[in-house]
Backbone as ProteinMPNN parsed JSONL, in Angstrom:
{"seq_chain_A": "MENKNKLAFGKKNYTLMLIGIATLIVGFIIMTLDNEAHGFGFFGLTLGPIVVMTGFIIEFAAILAKSDKEK", "coords_chain_A": {"N_chain_A": [[0.832, -1.194, 0.0], [0.449, 2.193, -0.761], [1.204, 5.256, 0.764], [-0.775, 7.981, 0.422], [-0.634, 10.51, 1.448], [1.745, 12.829, 1.371], [2.93, 14.635, 3.071], [5.208, 15.631, 5.614], [4.55, 15.937, 8.3], [1.735, 15.867, 10.601], [-1.555, 17.42, 10.894], [-1.737, 18.587, 13.435], [0.954, 19.085, 14.045], [1.671, 21.008, 12.106], [-0.057, 23.06, 12.838], [0.935, 23.724, 15.384], [3.447, 24.598, 14.567], [2.816, 26.919, 13.11], [1.762, 28.482, 15.185], [4.071, 28.752, 16.711], [5.724, 30.204, 14.923], [4.251, 32.58, 14.744], [4.498, 33.421, 17.399], [7.26, 33.874, 17.519], [7.491, 36.032, 15.713], [5.964, 37.984, 17.045], [7.558, 38.272, 19.325], [9.936, 39.393, 18.245], [8.892, 41.778, 17.306], [8.11, 42.95, 19.716], [10.632, 43.433, 20.791], [11.482, 45.526, 19.176], [9.94, 47.619, 20.029], [11.024, 48.967, 22.121], [11.904, 51.898, 23.876], [14.276, 52.782, 24.867], [17.769, 53.616, 24.365], [19.356, 51.828, 21.809], [17.901, 49.54, 22.375], [18.076, 48.77, 25.095], [16.237, 48.588, 27.158], [13.445, 47.348, 29.164], [11.733, 45.945, 27.36], [13.45, 45.268, 25.207], [15.536, 43.806, 26.376], [14.462, 41.947, 28.158], [11.577, 41.113, 28.06], [11.058, 40.716, 25.249], [13.128, 38.809, 24.37], [12.351, 36.618, 26.021], [9.833, 35.975, 24.991], [10.576, 35.309, 22.376], [12.22, 33.066, 22.873], [10.283, 31.367, 23.905], [8.796, 30.985, 21.575], [10.662, 29.498, 20.045], [10.797, 27.2, 21.614], [8.194, 26.246, 21.308], [8.289, 25.664, 18.566], [10.22, 23.603, 18.583], [8.819, 21.689, 20.086], [6.735, 21.255, 18.32], [7.992, 19.921, 16.243], [8.819, 17.574, 17.491], [6.448, 16.442, 18.402], [4.065, 13.801, 18.285], [2.709, 12.951, 15.208], [-0.608, 13.085, 13.729], [-1.008, 11.251, 11.731], [0.479, 8.967, 12.265], [-0.917, 7.048, 13.59]], "CA_chain_A": [[0.0, 0.0, 0.0], [1.192, 3.448, -0.845], [0.614, 6.334, 1.545], [-1.039, 9.091, -0.491], [-0.31, 11.765, 2.113], [3.194, 12.996, 1.253], [3.41, 15.633, 4.015], [6.077, 15.043, 6.633], [3.929, 16.032, 9.612], [0.283, 15.897, 10.621], [-2.204, 18.734, 11.059], [-1.378, 19.12, 14.759], [2.315, 19.589, 13.964], [1.686, 22.25, 11.339], [-0.723, 24.084, 13.643], [1.907, 24.162, 16.395], [4.506, 25.356, 13.888], [2.298, 28.261, 12.814], [1.684, 29.194, 16.458], [5.451, 29.087, 17.065], [6.194, 31.283, 14.047], [3.57, 33.8, 15.17], [5.109, 33.823, 18.665], [8.564, 34.444, 17.192], [7.29, 37.351, 15.101], [5.528, 38.885, 18.114], [8.718, 38.537, 20.175], [10.833, 40.338, 17.582], [8.208, 43.078, 17.278], [8.214, 43.49, 21.075], [11.986, 43.955, 20.981], [11.631, 46.798, 18.456], [9.112, 48.64, 20.67], [11.752, 49.553, 23.246], [12.226, 53.314, 23.683], [15.638, 53.05, 25.337], [18.791, 53.629, 23.318], [19.878, 50.537, 21.355], [17.092, 48.438, 22.893], [18.549, 48.326, 26.399], [15.177, 48.689, 28.164], [12.767, 46.113, 29.571], [11.235, 45.211, 26.197], [14.536, 44.763, 24.379], [16.44, 42.885, 27.071], [13.799, 40.955, 28.997], [10.318, 40.562, 27.569], [11.195, 40.243, 23.871], [13.852, 37.531, 24.303], [11.578, 35.549, 26.638], [8.797, 35.586, 24.028], [11.251, 34.628, 21.262], [12.619, 31.742, 23.339], [9.058, 30.585, 23.971], [8.488, 30.601, 20.199], [11.556, 28.415, 19.643], [10.39, 25.998, 22.35], [6.992, 25.755, 20.636], [8.739, 25.058, 17.313], [10.866, 22.341, 18.923], [7.755, 20.768, 20.478], [5.963, 20.916, 17.118], [8.748, 18.936, 15.479], [8.895, 16.318, 18.233], [5.114, 15.915, 18.728], [3.609, 12.715, 17.422], [1.737, 13.44, 14.23], [-1.871, 12.374, 13.699], [-1.01, 10.185, 10.721], [1.226, 7.792, 12.72], [-1.815, 6.149, 14.301]], "C_chain_A": [[0.866, 1.243, 0.0], [0.465, 4.522, -0.06], [0.451, 7.552, 0.646], [-0.701, 10.438, 0.125], [1.212, 11.913, 2.147], [3.76, 14.025, 2.233], [4.181, 14.953, 5.139], [5.426, 15.002, 8.012], [2.413, 16.013, 9.47], [-0.238, 17.312, 10.846], [-1.825, 19.387, 12.384], [0.017, 19.74, 14.729], [2.357, 20.93, 13.235], [0.989, 23.387, 12.083], [0.222, 24.623, 14.713], [3.033, 24.978, 15.767], [4.055, 26.775, 13.56], [2.182, 29.099, 14.084], [3.087, 29.624, 16.891], [6.008, 30.223, 16.224], [5.546, 32.606, 14.44], [4.167, 34.323, 16.479], [6.484, 34.444, 18.429], [8.425, 35.851, 16.62], [6.88, 38.37, 16.158], [6.703, 39.242, 19.023], [9.68, 39.532, 19.554], [10.197, 41.725, 17.485], [8.287, 43.736, 18.652], [9.599, 44.088, 21.308], [12.185, 45.291, 20.267], [10.849, 47.928, 19.112], [9.82, 49.376, 21.797], [12.155, 50.994, 22.927], [13.627, 53.676, 24.154], [16.619, 52.996, 24.165], [19.299, 52.21, 23.06], [19.129, 49.346, 21.953], [17.503, 47.915, 24.245], [17.501, 48.475, 27.501], [14.574, 47.324, 28.458], [12.316, 45.292, 28.368], [12.367, 44.561, 25.411], [15.41, 43.719, 25.048], [15.74, 41.77, 27.836], [12.592, 40.322, 28.315], [10.445, 39.983, 26.158], [11.945, 38.927, 23.766], [13.114, 36.361, 24.952], [10.503, 35.054, 25.679], [9.418, 34.842, 22.846], [11.678, 33.222, 21.681], [11.408, 30.823, 23.465], [8.652, 30.117, 22.574], [9.367, 29.47, 19.712], [11.217, 27.115, 20.367], [9.134, 25.397, 21.719], [7.36, 25.081, 19.316], [9.38, 23.691, 17.563], [9.827, 21.292, 19.3], [6.928, 20.343, 19.273], [6.676, 19.861, 16.285], [8.725, 17.573, 16.175], [7.532, 15.687, 18.54], [4.748, 14.801, 17.759], [2.54, 13.253, 16.487], [0.492, 12.558, 14.236], [-1.821, 11.173, 12.759], [-0.24, 8.944, 11.134], [0.347, 6.777, 13.423], [-2.11, 4.892, 13.527]], "O_chain_A": [[1.886, 1.315, 0.685], [-0.748, 4.686, -0.196], [1.441, 8.097, 0.159], [-0.501, 11.413, -0.6], [1.887, 11.192, 2.882], [4.967, 14.267, 2.225], [3.849, 13.845, 5.558], [5.728, 14.113, 8.809], [1.876, 16.127, 8.368], [0.53, 18.266, 10.969], [-1.617, 20.598, 12.447], [0.241, 20.798, 15.318], [3.002, 21.873, 13.693], [1.396, 24.544, 11.972], [0.302, 25.833, 14.925], [3.517, 25.937, 16.367], [4.823, 27.725, 13.714], [2.47, 30.296, 14.064], [3.27, 30.737, 17.383], [6.687, 31.108, 16.744], [6.213, 33.64, 14.467], [4.323, 35.532, 16.649], [6.834, 35.434, 19.071], [9.164, 36.756, 17.005], [7.387, 39.491, 16.171], [6.83, 40.391, 19.446], [10.189, 40.417, 20.241], [10.896, 42.735, 17.574], [8.507, 44.944, 18.749], [9.726, 45.131, 21.95], [12.987, 46.109, 20.718], [11.073, 49.092, 18.783], [9.265, 50.315, 22.366], [12.679, 51.278, 21.85], [14.112, 54.77, 23.866], [16.334, 52.41, 23.12], [19.631, 51.484, 23.997], [19.683, 48.249, 22.025], [17.305, 46.734, 24.532], [17.859, 48.485, 28.679], [15.108, 46.288, 28.062], [12.493, 44.074, 28.35], [12.243, 43.41, 24.992], [15.965, 42.847, 24.379], [16.359, 40.749, 28.134], [12.594, 39.125, 28.028], [9.982, 38.87, 25.906], [11.448, 37.999, 23.128], [13.234, 35.227, 24.488], [10.283, 33.849, 25.564], [8.855, 33.858, 22.366], [11.51, 32.278, 20.909], [11.497, 29.633, 23.165], [8.213, 28.979, 22.405], [8.883, 28.564, 19.034], [11.34, 26.037, 19.784], [9.019, 24.176, 21.608], [6.802, 24.036, 18.982], [9.112, 22.734, 16.836], [9.932, 20.137, 18.886], [6.468, 19.203, 19.206], [6.03, 19.001, 15.686], [8.623, 16.539, 15.515], [7.47, 14.512, 18.902], [5.076, 14.851, 16.573], [1.596, 13.918, 16.91], [0.537, 11.417, 14.694], [-2.523, 10.186, 12.976], [-0.292, 7.941, 10.422], [0.842, 5.723, 13.821], [-2.856, 4.036, 14.002]]}, "name": "protein", "num_of_chains": 1, "seq": "MENKNKLAFGKKNYTLMLIGIATLIVGFIIMTLDNEAHGFGFFGLTLGPIVVMTGFIIEFAAILAKSDKEK"}
């Protein structure tokens, strides 16, 4: 039997990947909102990097999550 679905991941994986990409974009936007010189304020040094790291963790989890098609 040939598997007709040629995608590498399932729907759950791709949904998590899109959420992770959106989180990364929001984190980088937060870092640009800092009013301090060269981004040395709270947004540029604390909040933005935490949000970006969360986005990378979501991406990592999306890759490692069991896909729906492996059932």
